[in-house]
Amino acid sequence: VIKSYDIFGSSNGASNYLAALAAPASSGTITNLEPNTHLFVRVRAHSSDDIYGQPSSAIDGWSLSKVAGQPQLTPGFDDSHGAY
């Protein structure tokens, strides 16, 4: 019986274990990722007898980017552009 699905691989080039999803989940979320994290992961089944299934094909993806902040303006003449 499948007890969970393991998500493992690398984030930003560092190999690690990322998450476990309880069966019968068909989707899940990897938490605590920094913005713009590069993920290269595989998924495999983990049985109640502690037997692991074959890993999936590799999935290459990115976490969401950081929301841009408020632009900073400096008043005055800009010599490089010849404008105020």
PDB file of N, CA, C and O in Angstrom:
ATOM      1  N   VAL A   1       0.845  -1.171   0.000  1.00  0.00           N
ATOM      2  CA  VAL A   1       0.000   0.000   0.000  1.00  0.00           C
ATOM      3  C   VAL A   1       0.890   1.235   0.000  1.00  0.00           C
ATOM      4  O   VAL A   1       1.823   1.333   0.802  1.00  0.00           O
ATOM      5  N   ILE A   2       0.590   2.195  -0.860  1.00  0.00           N
ATOM      6  CA  ILE A   2       1.368   3.431  -0.897  1.00  0.00           C
ATOM      7  C   ILE A   2       0.980   4.309   0.278  1.00  0.00           C
ATOM      8  O   ILE A   2      -0.181   4.642   0.462  1.00  0.00           O
ATOM      9  N   LYS A   3       1.980   4.673   1.096  1.00  0.00           N
ATOM     10  CA  LYS A   3       1.717   5.511   2.264  1.00  0.00           C
ATOM     11  C   LYS A   3       2.003   6.978   1.969  1.00  0.00           C
ATOM     12  O   LYS A   3       1.376   7.860   2.534  1.00  0.00           O
ATOM     13  N   SER A   4       2.982   7.257   1.085  1.00  0.00           N
ATOM     14  CA  SER A   4       3.292   8.646   0.736  1.00  0.00           C
ATOM     15  C   SER A   4       4.063   8.694  -0.572  1.00  0.00           C
ATOM     16  O   SER A   4       4.481   7.676  -1.106  1.00  0.00           O
ATOM     17  N   TYR A   5       4.216   9.922  -1.052  1.00  0.00           N
ATOM     18  CA  TYR A   5       5.052  10.192  -2.213  1.00  0.00           C
ATOM     19  C   TYR A   5       6.161  11.129  -1.756  1.00  0.00           C
ATOM     20  O   TYR A   5       5.905  12.150  -1.123  1.00  0.00           O
ATOM     21  N   ASP A   6       7.403  10.791  -2.053  1.00  0.00           N
ATOM     22  CA  ASP A   6       8.545  11.610  -1.667  1.00  0.00           C
ATOM     23  C   ASP A   6       8.965  12.483  -2.837  1.00  0.00           C
ATOM     24  O   ASP A   6       9.060  12.012  -3.968  1.00  0.00           O
ATOM     25  N   ILE A   7       9.231  13.750  -2.552  1.00  0.00           N
ATOM     26  CA  ILE A   7       9.776  14.686  -3.538  1.00  0.00           C
ATOM     27  C   ILE A   7      11.222  14.941  -3.127  1.00  0.00           C
ATOM     28  O   ILE A   7      11.480  15.373  -2.011  1.00  0.00           O
ATOM     29  N   PHE A   8      12.143  14.633  -4.006  1.00  0.00           N
ATOM     30  CA  PHE A   8      13.555  14.788  -3.672  1.00  0.00           C
ATOM     31  C   PHE A   8      14.311  15.290  -4.884  1.00  0.00           C
ATOM     32  O   PHE A   8      13.828  15.203  -6.007  1.00  0.00           O
ATOM     33  N   GLY A   9      15.468  15.870  -4.661  1.00  0.00           N
ATOM     34  CA  GLY A   9      16.285  16.372  -5.751  1.00  0.00           C
ATOM     35  C   GLY A   9      17.155  17.498  -5.266  1.00  0.00           C
ATOM     36  O   GLY A   9      17.764  17.406  -4.205  1.00  0.00           O
ATOM     37  N   SER A  10      17.174  18.607  -6.018  1.00  0.00           N
ATOM     38  CA  SER A  10      18.012  19.728  -5.629  1.00  0.00           C
ATOM     39  C   SER A  10      17.259  21.042  -5.751  1.00  0.00           C
ATOM     40  O   SER A  10      16.354  21.175  -6.562  1.00  0.00           O
ATOM     41  N   SER A  11      17.644  21.970  -4.900  1.00  0.00           N
ATOM     42  CA  SER A  11      17.156  23.340  -5.009  1.00  0.00           C
ATOM     43  C   SER A  11      18.383  24.238  -5.007  1.00  0.00           C
ATOM     44  O   SER A  11      19.229  24.136  -4.122  1.00  0.00           O
ATOM     45  N   ASN A  12      18.500  25.056  -6.043  1.00  0.00           N
ATOM     46  CA  ASN A  12      19.670  25.914  -6.253  1.00  0.00           C
ATOM     47  C   ASN A  12      20.973  25.117  -6.211  1.00  0.00           C
ATOM     48  O   ASN A  12      21.973  25.557  -5.662  1.00  0.00           O
ATOM     49  N   GLY A  13      20.950  23.893  -6.753  1.00  0.00           N
ATOM     50  CA  GLY A  13      22.150  23.081  -6.880  1.00  0.00           C
ATOM     51  C   GLY A  13      22.511  22.227  -5.682  1.00  0.00           C
ATOM     52  O   GLY A  13      23.369  21.376  -5.770  1.00  0.00           O
ATOM     53  N   ALA A  14      21.843  22.422  -4.540  1.00  0.00           N
ATOM     54  CA  ALA A  14      22.144  21.639  -3.339  1.00  0.00           C
ATOM     55  C   ALA A  14      21.173  20.469  -3.245  1.00  0.00           C
ATOM     56  O   ALA A  14      19.966  20.662  -3.229  1.00  0.00           O
ATOM     57  N   SER A  15      21.695  19.246  -3.213  1.00  0.00           N
ATOM     58  CA  SER A  15      20.842  18.061  -3.126  1.00  0.00           C
ATOM     59  C   SER A  15      20.194  17.971  -1.751  1.00  0.00           C
ATOM     60  O   SER A  15      20.845  18.199  -0.738  1.00  0.00           O
ATOM     61  N   ASN A  16      18.912  17.650  -1.749  1.00  0.00           N
ATOM     62  CA  ASN A  16      18.215  17.486  -0.480  1.00  0.00           C
ATOM     63  C   ASN A  16      16.855  16.841  -0.675  1.00  0.00           C
ATOM     64  O   ASN A  16      16.383  16.678  -1.786  1.00  0.00           O
ATOM     65  N   TYR A  17      16.269  16.462   0.445  1.00  0.00           N
ATOM     66  CA  TYR A  17      14.930  15.904   0.496  1.00  0.00           C
ATOM     67  C   TYR A  17      13.988  17.082   0.672  1.00  0.00           C
ATOM     68  O   TYR A  17      14.186  17.911   1.562  1.00  0.00           O
ATOM     69  N   LEU A  18      12.960  17.204  -0.152  1.00  0.00           N
ATOM     70  CA  LEU A  18      12.144  18.409  -0.143  1.00  0.00           C
ATOM     71  C   LEU A  18      10.796  18.259   0.554  1.00  0.00           C
ATOM     72  O   LEU A  18      10.360  19.176   1.237  1.00  0.00           O
ATOM     73  N   ALA A  19      10.104  17.122   0.377  1.00  0.00           N
ATOM     74  CA  ALA A  19       8.769  16.997   0.975  1.00  0.00           C
ATOM     75  C   ALA A  19       8.259  15.575   0.859  1.00  0.00           C
ATOM     76  O   ALA A  19       8.746  14.783   0.059  1.00  0.00           O
ATOM     77  N   ALA A  20       7.254  15.267   1.663  1.00  0.00           N
ATOM     78  CA  ALA A  20       6.511  14.003   1.562  1.00  0.00           C
ATOM     79  C   ALA A  20       5.035  14.348   1.486  1.00  0.00           C
ATOM     80  O   ALA A  20       4.550  15.173   2.262  1.00  0.00           O
ATOM     81  N   LEU A  21       4.335  13.738   0.555  1.00  0.00           N
ATOM     82  CA  LEU A  21       2.905  13.959   0.395  1.00  0.00           C
ATOM     83  C   LEU A  21       2.177  12.688   0.788  1.00  0.00           C
ATOM     84  O   LEU A  21       2.485  11.614   0.286  1.00  0.00           O
ATOM     85  N   ALA A  22       1.217  12.792   1.677  1.00  0.00           N
ATOM     86  CA  ALA A  22       0.458  11.619   2.105  1.00  0.00           C
ATOM     87  C   ALA A  22      -0.401  11.117   0.953  1.00  0.00           C
ATOM     88  O   ALA A  22      -1.007  11.902   0.225  1.00  0.00           O
ATOM     89  N   ALA A  23      -0.437   9.804   0.762  1.00  0.00           N
ATOM     90  CA  ALA A  23      -1.290   9.203  -0.261  1.00  0.00           C
ATOM     91  C   ALA A  23      -2.740   9.377   0.170  1.00  0.00           C
ATOM     92  O   ALA A  23      -3.021   9.395   1.365  1.00  0.00           O
ATOM     93  N   PRO A  24      -3.684   9.537  -0.670  1.00  0.00           N
ATOM     94  CA  PRO A  24      -3.626   9.467  -2.128  1.00  0.00           C
ATOM     95  C   PRO A  24      -3.479  10.827  -2.806  1.00  0.00           C
ATOM     96  O   PRO A  24      -4.082  11.080  -3.839  1.00  0.00           O
ATOM     97  N   ALA A  25      -2.705  11.740  -2.271  1.00  0.00           N
ATOM     98  CA  ALA A  25      -2.547  13.080  -2.841  1.00  0.00           C
ATOM     99  C   ALA A  25      -2.097  13.006  -4.295  1.00  0.00           C
ATOM    100  O   ALA A  25      -1.274  12.187  -4.660  1.00  0.00           O
ATOM    101  N   SER A  26      -2.663  13.878  -5.120  1.00  0.00           N
ATOM    102  CA  SER A  26      -2.239  13.954  -6.516  1.00  0.00           C
ATOM    103  C   SER A  26      -1.513  15.264  -6.796  1.00  0.00           C
ATOM    104  O   SER A  26      -1.053  15.500  -7.900  1.00  0.00           O
ATOM    105  N   SER A  27      -1.423  16.122  -5.782  1.00  0.00           N
ATOM    106  CA  SER A  27      -0.657  17.362  -5.913  1.00  0.00           C
ATOM    107  C   SER A  27      -0.202  17.798  -4.524  1.00  0.00           C
ATOM    108  O   SER A  27      -0.726  17.324  -3.513  1.00  0.00           O
ATOM    109  N   GLY A  28       0.776  18.677  -4.475  1.00  0.00           N
ATOM    110  CA  GLY A  28       1.273  19.146  -3.192  1.00  0.00           C
ATOM    111  C   GLY A  28       2.085  20.402  -3.354  1.00  0.00           C
ATOM    112  O   GLY A  28       2.289  20.890  -4.462  1.00  0.00           O
ATOM    113  N   THR A  29       2.556  20.920  -2.237  1.00  0.00           N
ATOM    114  CA  THR A  29       3.316  22.162  -2.224  1.00  0.00           C
ATOM    115  C   THR A  29       4.611  21.961  -1.449  1.00  0.00           C
ATOM    116  O   THR A  29       4.608  21.368  -0.381  1.00  0.00           O
ATOM    117  N   ILE A  30       5.698  22.461  -1.996  1.00  0.00           N
ATOM    118  CA  ILE A  30       6.970  22.478  -1.280  1.00  0.00           C
ATOM    119  C   ILE A  30       7.049  23.843  -0.602  1.00  0.00           C
ATOM    120  O   ILE A  30       6.969  24.872  -1.257  1.00  0.00           O
ATOM    121  N   THR A  31       7.171  23.844   0.713  1.00  0.00           N
ATOM    122  CA  THR A  31       7.163  25.098   1.455  1.00  0.00           C
ATOM    123  C   THR A  31       8.577  25.582   1.768  1.00  0.00           C
ATOM    124  O   THR A  31       9.553  24.861   1.562  1.00  0.00           O
ATOM    125  N   ASN A  32       8.663  26.805   2.278  1.00  0.00           N
ATOM    126  CA  ASN A  32       9.912  27.420   2.734  1.00  0.00           C
ATOM    127  C   ASN A  32      10.957  27.585   1.638  1.00  0.00           C
ATOM    128  O   ASN A  32      12.156  27.443   1.881  1.00  0.00           O
ATOM    129  N   LEU A  33      10.505  27.902   0.431  1.00  0.00           N
ATOM    130  CA  LEU A  33      11.438  28.171  -0.658  1.00  0.00           C
ATOM    131  C   LEU A  33      11.654  29.668  -0.778  1.00  0.00           C
ATOM    132  O   LEU A  33      10.732  30.460  -0.628  1.00  0.00           O
ATOM    133  N   GLU A  34      12.874  30.057  -1.041  1.00  0.00           N
ATOM    134  CA  GLU A  34      13.186  31.460  -1.310  1.00  0.00           C
ATOM    135  C   GLU A  34      12.661  31.817  -2.705  1.00  0.00           C
ATOM    136  O   GLU A  34      12.497  30.939  -3.550  1.00  0.00           O
ATOM    137  N   PRO A  35      12.423  33.112  -2.971  1.00  0.00           N
ATOM    138  CA  PRO A  35      12.046  33.513  -4.328  1.00  0.00           C
ATOM    139  C   PRO A  35      13.118  33.105  -5.329  1.00  0.00           C
ATOM    140  O   PRO A  35      14.309  33.070  -5.015  1.00  0.00           O
ATOM    141  N   ASN A  36      12.680  32.782  -6.539  1.00  0.00           N
ATOM    142  CA  ASN A  36      13.575  32.417  -7.647  1.00  0.00           C
ATOM    143  C   ASN A  36      14.438  31.191  -7.347  1.00  0.00           C
ATOM    144  O   ASN A  36      15.565  31.105  -7.800  1.00  0.00           O
ATOM    145  N   THR A  37      13.914  30.236  -6.584  1.00  0.00           N
ATOM    146  CA  THR A  37      14.641  29.000  -6.302  1.00  0.00           C
ATOM    147  C   THR A  37      14.532  28.065  -7.504  1.00  0.00           C
ATOM    148  O   THR A  37      13.439  27.792  -7.986  1.00  0.00           O
ATOM    149  N   HIS A  38      15.669  27.585  -7.995  1.00  0.00           N
ATOM    150  CA  HIS A  38      15.687  26.631  -9.109  1.00  0.00           C
ATOM    151  C   HIS A  38      15.554  25.221  -8.542  1.00  0.00           C
ATOM    152  O   HIS A  38      16.368  24.789  -7.733  1.00  0.00           O
ATOM    153  N   LEU A  39      14.523  24.512  -8.963  1.00  0.00           N
ATOM    154  CA  LEU A  39      14.260  23.149  -8.484  1.00  0.00           C
ATOM    155  C   LEU A  39      14.496  22.144  -9.604  1.00  0.00           C
ATOM    156  O   LEU A  39      14.118  22.372 -10.749  1.00  0.00           O
ATOM    157  N   PHE A  40      15.109  21.038  -9.256  1.00  0.00           N
ATOM    158  CA  PHE A  40      15.298  19.908 -10.160  1.00  0.00           C
ATOM    159  C   PHE A  40      14.937  18.684  -9.335  1.00  0.00           C
ATOM    160  O   PHE A  40      15.738  18.240  -8.511  1.00  0.00           O
ATOM    161  N   VAL A  41      13.723  18.181  -9.485  1.00  0.00           N
ATOM    162  CA  VAL A  41      13.215  17.170  -8.557  1.00  0.00           C
ATOM    163  C   VAL A  41      12.662  15.937  -9.266  1.00  0.00           C
ATOM    164  O   VAL A  41      12.382  15.946 -10.455  1.00  0.00           O
ATOM    165  N   ARG A  42      12.502  14.902  -8.472  1.00  0.00           N
ATOM    166  CA  ARG A  42      11.861  13.650  -8.880  1.00  0.00           C
ATOM    167  C   ARG A  42      10.862  13.261  -7.791  1.00  0.00           C
ATOM    168  O   ARG A  42      10.981  13.696  -6.652  1.00  0.00           O
ATOM    169  N   VAL A  43       9.921  12.419  -8.148  1.00  0.00           N
ATOM    170  CA  VAL A  43       8.904  11.940  -7.201  1.00  0.00           C
ATOM    171  C   VAL A  43       8.936  10.421  -7.215  1.00  0.00           C
ATOM    172  O   VAL A  43       9.116   9.804  -8.269  1.00  0.00           O
ATOM    173  N   ARG A  44       8.767   9.802  -6.039  1.00  0.00           N
ATOM    174  CA  ARG A  44       8.691   8.342  -5.970  1.00  0.00           C
ATOM    175  C   ARG A  44       7.709   7.945  -4.877  1.00  0.00           C
ATOM    176  O   ARG A  44       7.505   8.665  -3.902  1.00  0.00           O
ATOM    177  N   ALA A  45       7.106   6.791  -5.044  1.00  0.00           N
ATOM    178  CA  ALA A  45       6.171   6.259  -4.049  1.00  0.00           C
ATOM    179  C   ALA A  45       6.947   5.622  -2.897  1.00  0.00           C
ATOM    180  O   ALA A  45       8.047   5.108  -3.081  1.00  0.00           O
ATOM    181  N   HIS A  46       6.365   5.687  -1.709  1.00  0.00           N
ATOM    182  CA  HIS A  46       6.953   5.086  -0.503  1.00  0.00           C
ATOM    183  C   HIS A  46       5.861   4.216   0.117  1.00  0.00           C
ATOM    184  O   HIS A  46       4.831   4.726   0.540  1.00  0.00           O
ATOM    185  N   SER A  47       6.088   2.912   0.179  1.00  0.00           N
ATOM    186  CA  SER A  47       5.053   1.996   0.652  1.00  0.00           C
ATOM    187  C   SER A  47       5.034   1.872   2.173  1.00  0.00           C
ATOM    188  O   SER A  47       5.984   2.263   2.857  1.00  0.00           O
ATOM    189  N   SER A  48       3.975   1.303   2.680  1.00  0.00           N
ATOM    190  CA  SER A  48       3.856   1.070   4.126  1.00  0.00           C
ATOM    191  C   SER A  48       4.865   0.020   4.601  1.00  0.00           C
ATOM    192  O   SER A  48       5.108  -0.116   5.793  1.00  0.00           O
ATOM    193  N   ASP A  49       5.468  -0.731   3.672  1.00  0.00           N
ATOM    194  CA  ASP A  49       6.522  -1.700   3.994  1.00  0.00           C
ATOM    195  C   ASP A  49       7.919  -1.084   3.852  1.00  0.00           C
ATOM    196  O   ASP A  49       8.917  -1.800   3.830  1.00  0.00           O
ATOM    197  N   ASP A  50       7.997   0.232   3.738  1.00  0.00           N
ATOM    198  CA  ASP A  50       9.250   0.966   3.550  1.00  0.00           C
ATOM    199  C   ASP A  50      10.001   0.559   2.286  1.00  0.00           C
ATOM    200  O   ASP A  50      11.231   0.495   2.262  1.00  0.00           O
ATOM    201  N   ILE A  51       9.258   0.308   1.228  1.00  0.00           N
ATOM    202  CA  ILE A  51       9.838   0.019  -0.080  1.00  0.00           C
ATOM    203  C   ILE A  51       9.587   1.243  -0.956  1.00  0.00           C
ATOM    204  O   ILE A  51       8.480   1.771  -0.986  1.00  0.00           O
ATOM    205  N   TYR A  52      10.627   1.687  -1.650  1.00  0.00           N
ATOM    206  CA  TYR A  52      10.511   2.858  -2.516  1.00  0.00           C
ATOM    207  C   TYR A  52      10.295   2.431  -3.954  1.00  0.00           C
ATOM    208  O   TYR A  52      10.917   1.482  -4.434  1.00  0.00           O
ATOM    209  N   GLY A  53       9.435   3.137  -4.649  1.00  0.00           N
ATOM    210  CA  GLY A  53       9.193   2.896  -6.062  1.00  0.00           C
ATOM    211  C   GLY A  53      10.260   3.558  -6.917  1.00  0.00           C
ATOM    212  O   GLY A  53      11.140   4.259  -6.415  1.00  0.00           O
ATOM    213  N   GLN A  54      10.169   3.328  -8.216  1.00  0.00           N
ATOM    214  CA  GLN A  54      11.107   3.946  -9.155  1.00  0.00           C
ATOM    215  C   GLN A  54      10.859   5.459  -9.206  1.00  0.00           C
ATOM    216  O   GLN A  54       9.721   5.898  -9.223  1.00  0.00           O
ATOM    217  N   PRO A  55      11.911   6.256  -9.240  1.00  0.00           N
ATOM    218  CA  PRO A  55      11.736   7.708  -9.342  1.00  0.00           C
ATOM    219  C   PRO A  55      11.138   8.106 -10.688  1.00  0.00           C
ATOM    220  O   PRO A  55      11.358   7.434 -11.697  1.00  0.00           O
ATOM    221  N   SER A  56      10.388   9.191 -10.676  1.00  0.00           N
ATOM    222  CA  SER A  56       9.820   9.734 -11.907  1.00  0.00           C
ATOM    223  C   SER A  56      10.925  10.357 -12.757  1.00  0.00           C
ATOM    224  O   SER A  56      12.073  10.479 -12.319  1.00  0.00           O
ATOM    225  N   SER A  57      10.575  10.775 -13.932  1.00  0.00           N
ATOM    226  CA  SER A  57      11.480  11.587 -14.739  1.00  0.00           C
ATOM    227  C   SER A  57      11.716  12.896 -13.997  1.00  0.00           C
ATOM    228  O   SER A  57      10.877  13.343 -13.225  1.00  0.00           O
ATOM    229  N   ALA A  58      12.848  13.510 -14.242  1.00  0.00           N
ATOM    230  CA  ALA A  58      13.178  14.757 -13.564  1.00  0.00           C
ATOM    231  C   ALA A  58      12.241  15.882 -13.993  1.00  0.00           C
ATOM    232  O   ALA A  58      11.831  15.959 -15.150  1.00  0.00           O
ATOM    233  N   ILE A  59      11.910  16.725 -13.040  1.00  0.00           N
ATOM    234  CA  ILE A  59      11.077  17.897 -13.273  1.00  0.00           C
ATOM    235  C   ILE A  59      11.936  19.123 -12.979  1.00  0.00           C
ATOM    236  O   ILE A  59      12.508  19.242 -11.896  1.00  0.00           O
ATOM    237  N   ASP A  60      12.063  20.015 -13.935  1.00  0.00           N
ATOM    238  CA  ASP A  60      12.882  21.217 -13.804  1.00  0.00           C
ATOM    239  C   ASP A  60      11.954  22.415 -13.677  1.00  0.00           C
ATOM    240  O   ASP A  60      11.112  22.638 -14.543  1.00  0.00           O
ATOM    241  N   GLY A  61      12.057  23.171 -12.582  1.00  0.00           N
ATOM    242  CA  GLY A  61      11.161  24.303 -12.386  1.00  0.00           C
ATOM    243  C   GLY A  61      11.745  25.373 -11.491  1.00  0.00           C
ATOM    244  O   GLY A  61      12.862  25.241 -10.981  1.00  0.00           O
ATOM    245  N   TRP A  62      10.963  26.424 -11.287  1.00  0.00           N
ATOM    246  CA  TRP A  62      11.369  27.578 -10.475  1.00  0.00           C
ATOM    247  C   TRP A  62      10.254  27.951  -9.529  1.00  0.00           C
ATOM    248  O   TRP A  62       9.075  27.838  -9.863  1.00  0.00           O
ATOM    249  N   SER A  63      10.618  28.452  -8.350  1.00  0.00           N
ATOM    250  CA  SER A  63       9.615  29.036  -7.461  1.00  0.00           C
ATOM    251  C   SER A  63       9.276  30.426  -7.990  1.00  0.00           C
ATOM    252  O   SER A  63       9.952  30.965  -8.865  1.00  0.00           O
ATOM    253  N   LEU A  64       8.215  31.008  -7.460  1.00  0.00           N
ATOM    254  CA  LEU A  64       7.798  32.331  -7.909  1.00  0.00           C
ATOM    255  C   LEU A  64       8.846  33.385  -7.579  1.00  0.00           C
ATOM    256  O   LEU A  64       9.608  33.248  -6.624  1.00  0.00           O
ATOM    257  N   SER A  65       8.865  34.438  -8.363  1.00  0.00           N
ATOM    258  CA  SER A  65       9.827  35.519  -8.109  1.00  0.00           C
ATOM    259  C   SER A  65       9.334  36.424  -6.987  1.00  0.00           C
ATOM    260  O   SER A  65       8.160  36.419  -6.632  1.00  0.00           O
ATOM    261  N   LYS A  66      10.247  37.182  -6.458  1.00  0.00           N
ATOM    262  CA  LYS A  66       9.921  38.132  -5.401  1.00  0.00           C
ATOM    263  C   LYS A  66       9.150  39.303  -6.004  1.00  0.00           C
ATOM    264  O   LYS A  66       9.466  39.764  -7.097  1.00  0.00           O
ATOM    265  N   VAL A  67       8.150  39.776  -5.288  1.00  0.00           N
ATOM    266  CA  VAL A  67       7.369  40.914  -5.750  1.00  0.00           C
ATOM    267  C   VAL A  67       8.269  42.149  -5.730  1.00  0.00           C
ATOM    268  O   VAL A  67       8.955  42.420  -4.740  1.00  0.00           O
ATOM    269  N   ALA A  68       8.257  42.872  -6.822  1.00  0.00           N
ATOM    270  CA  ALA A  68       9.093  44.071  -6.912  1.00  0.00           C
ATOM    271  C   ALA A  68       8.644  45.120  -5.911  1.00  0.00           C
ATOM    272  O   ALA A  68       7.451  45.285  -5.647  1.00  0.00           O
ATOM    273  N   GLY A  69       9.588  45.816  -5.340  1.00  0.00           N
ATOM    274  CA  GLY A  69       9.288  46.868  -4.374  1.00  0.00           C
ATOM    275  C   GLY A  69       8.982  48.195  -5.048  1.00  0.00           C
ATOM    276  O   GLY A  69       8.989  48.319  -6.272  1.00  0.00           O
ATOM    277  N   GLN A  70       8.739  49.184  -4.257  1.00  0.00           N
ATOM    278  CA  GLN A  70       8.476  50.533  -4.746  1.00  0.00           C
ATOM    279  C   GLN A  70       9.765  51.110  -5.336  1.00  0.00           C
ATOM    280  O   GLN A  70      10.816  51.058  -4.695  1.00  0.00           O
ATOM    281  N   PRO A  71       9.697  51.690  -6.549  1.00  0.00           N
ATOM    282  CA  PRO A  71      10.913  52.296  -7.105  1.00  0.00           C
ATOM    283  C   PRO A  71      11.374  53.482  -6.249  1.00  0.00           C
ATOM    284  O   PRO A  71      10.562  54.182  -5.665  1.00  0.00           O
ATOM    285  N   GLN A  72      12.660  53.681  -6.188  1.00  0.00           N
ATOM    286  CA  GLN A  72      13.235  54.804  -5.440  1.00  0.00           C
ATOM    287  C   GLN A  72      13.639  55.902  -6.425  1.00  0.00           C
ATOM    288  O   GLN A  72      14.349  55.640  -7.388  1.00  0.00           O
ATOM    289  N   LEU A  73      13.154  57.113  -6.184  1.00  0.00           N
ATOM    290  CA  LEU A  73      13.471  58.251  -7.037  1.00  0.00           C
ATOM    291  C   LEU A  73      14.322  59.235  -6.263  1.00  0.00           C
ATOM    292  O   LEU A  73      14.060  59.518  -5.096  1.00  0.00           O
ATOM    293  N   THR A  74      15.311  59.788  -6.950  1.00  0.00           N
ATOM    294  CA  THR A  74      16.161  60.806  -6.357  1.00  0.00           C
ATOM    295  C   THR A  74      15.954  62.091  -7.147  1.00  0.00           C
ATOM    296  O   THR A  74      16.245  62.128  -8.355  1.00  0.00           O
ATOM    297  N   PRO A  75      15.426  63.146  -6.503  1.00  0.00           N
ATOM    298  CA  PRO A  75      15.188  64.392  -7.235  1.00  0.00           C
ATOM    299  C   PRO A  75      16.498  65.082  -7.584  1.00  0.00           C
ATOM    300  O   PRO A  75      17.520  64.906  -6.903  1.00  0.00           O
ATOM    301  N   GLY A  76      16.462  65.847  -8.672  1.00  0.00           N
ATOM    302  CA  GLY A  76      17.644  66.618  -9.063  1.00  0.00           C
ATOM    303  C   GLY A  76      18.011  66.360 -10.509  1.00  0.00           C
ATOM    304  O   GLY A  76      17.387  65.557 -11.206  1.00  0.00           O
ATOM    305  N   PHE A  77      19.038  67.023 -10.959  1.00  0.00           N
ATOM    306  CA  PHE A  77      19.488  66.894 -12.348  1.00  0.00           C
ATOM    307  C   PHE A  77      20.341  65.650 -12.488  1.00  0.00           C
ATOM    308  O   PHE A  77      21.226  65.383 -11.683  1.00  0.00           O
ATOM    309  N   ASP A  78      20.073  64.890 -13.543  1.00  0.00           N
ATOM    310  CA  ASP A  78      20.831  63.673 -13.843  1.00  0.00           C
ATOM    311  C   ASP A  78      21.799  63.987 -14.974  1.00  0.00           C
ATOM    312  O   ASP A  78      21.401  64.086 -16.137  1.00  0.00           O
ATOM    313  N   ASP A  79      23.072  64.158 -14.617  1.00  0.00           N
ATOM    314  CA  ASP A  79      24.085  64.494 -15.612  1.00  0.00           C
ATOM    315  C   ASP A  79      24.221  63.419 -16.693  1.00  0.00           C
ATOM    316  O   ASP A  79      24.508  63.733 -17.850  1.00  0.00           O
ATOM    317  N   SER A  80      24.022  62.176 -16.327  1.00  0.00           N
ATOM    318  CA  SER A  80      24.211  61.090 -17.306  1.00  0.00           C
ATOM    319  C   SER A  80      23.133  61.094 -18.386  1.00  0.00           C
ATOM    320  O   SER A  80      23.378  60.627 -19.488  1.00  0.00           O
ATOM    321  N   HIS A  81      21.949  61.650 -18.086  1.00  0.00           N
ATOM    322  CA  HIS A  81      20.872  61.688 -19.064  1.00  0.00           C
ATOM    323  C   HIS A  81      20.502  63.117 -19.467  1.00  0.00           C
ATOM    324  O   HIS A  81      19.654  63.320 -20.329  1.00  0.00           O
ATOM    325  N   GLY A  82      21.099  64.108 -18.818  1.00  0.00           N
ATOM    326  CA  GLY A  82      20.833  65.503 -19.145  1.00  0.00           C
ATOM    327  C   GLY A  82      19.386  65.888 -18.895  1.00  0.00           C
ATOM    328  O   GLY A  82      18.769  66.592 -19.682  1.00  0.00           O
ATOM    329  N   ALA A  83      18.794  65.371 -17.796  1.00  0.00           N
ATOM    330  CA  ALA A  83      17.385  65.653 -17.509  1.00  0.00           C
ATOM    331  C   ALA A  83      17.173  65.747 -16.006  1.00  0.00           C
ATOM    332  O   ALA A  83      17.978  65.285 -15.218  1.00  0.00           O
ATOM    333  N   TYR A  84      16.044  66.376 -15.643  1.00  0.00           N
ATOM    334  CA  TYR A  84      15.639  66.442 -14.233  1.00  0.00           C
ATOM    335  C   TYR A  84      14.799  65.231 -13.901  1.00  0.00           C
ATOM    336  O   TYR A  84      14.125  64.662 -14.669  1.00  0.00           O
TER     337      TYR A  84
END
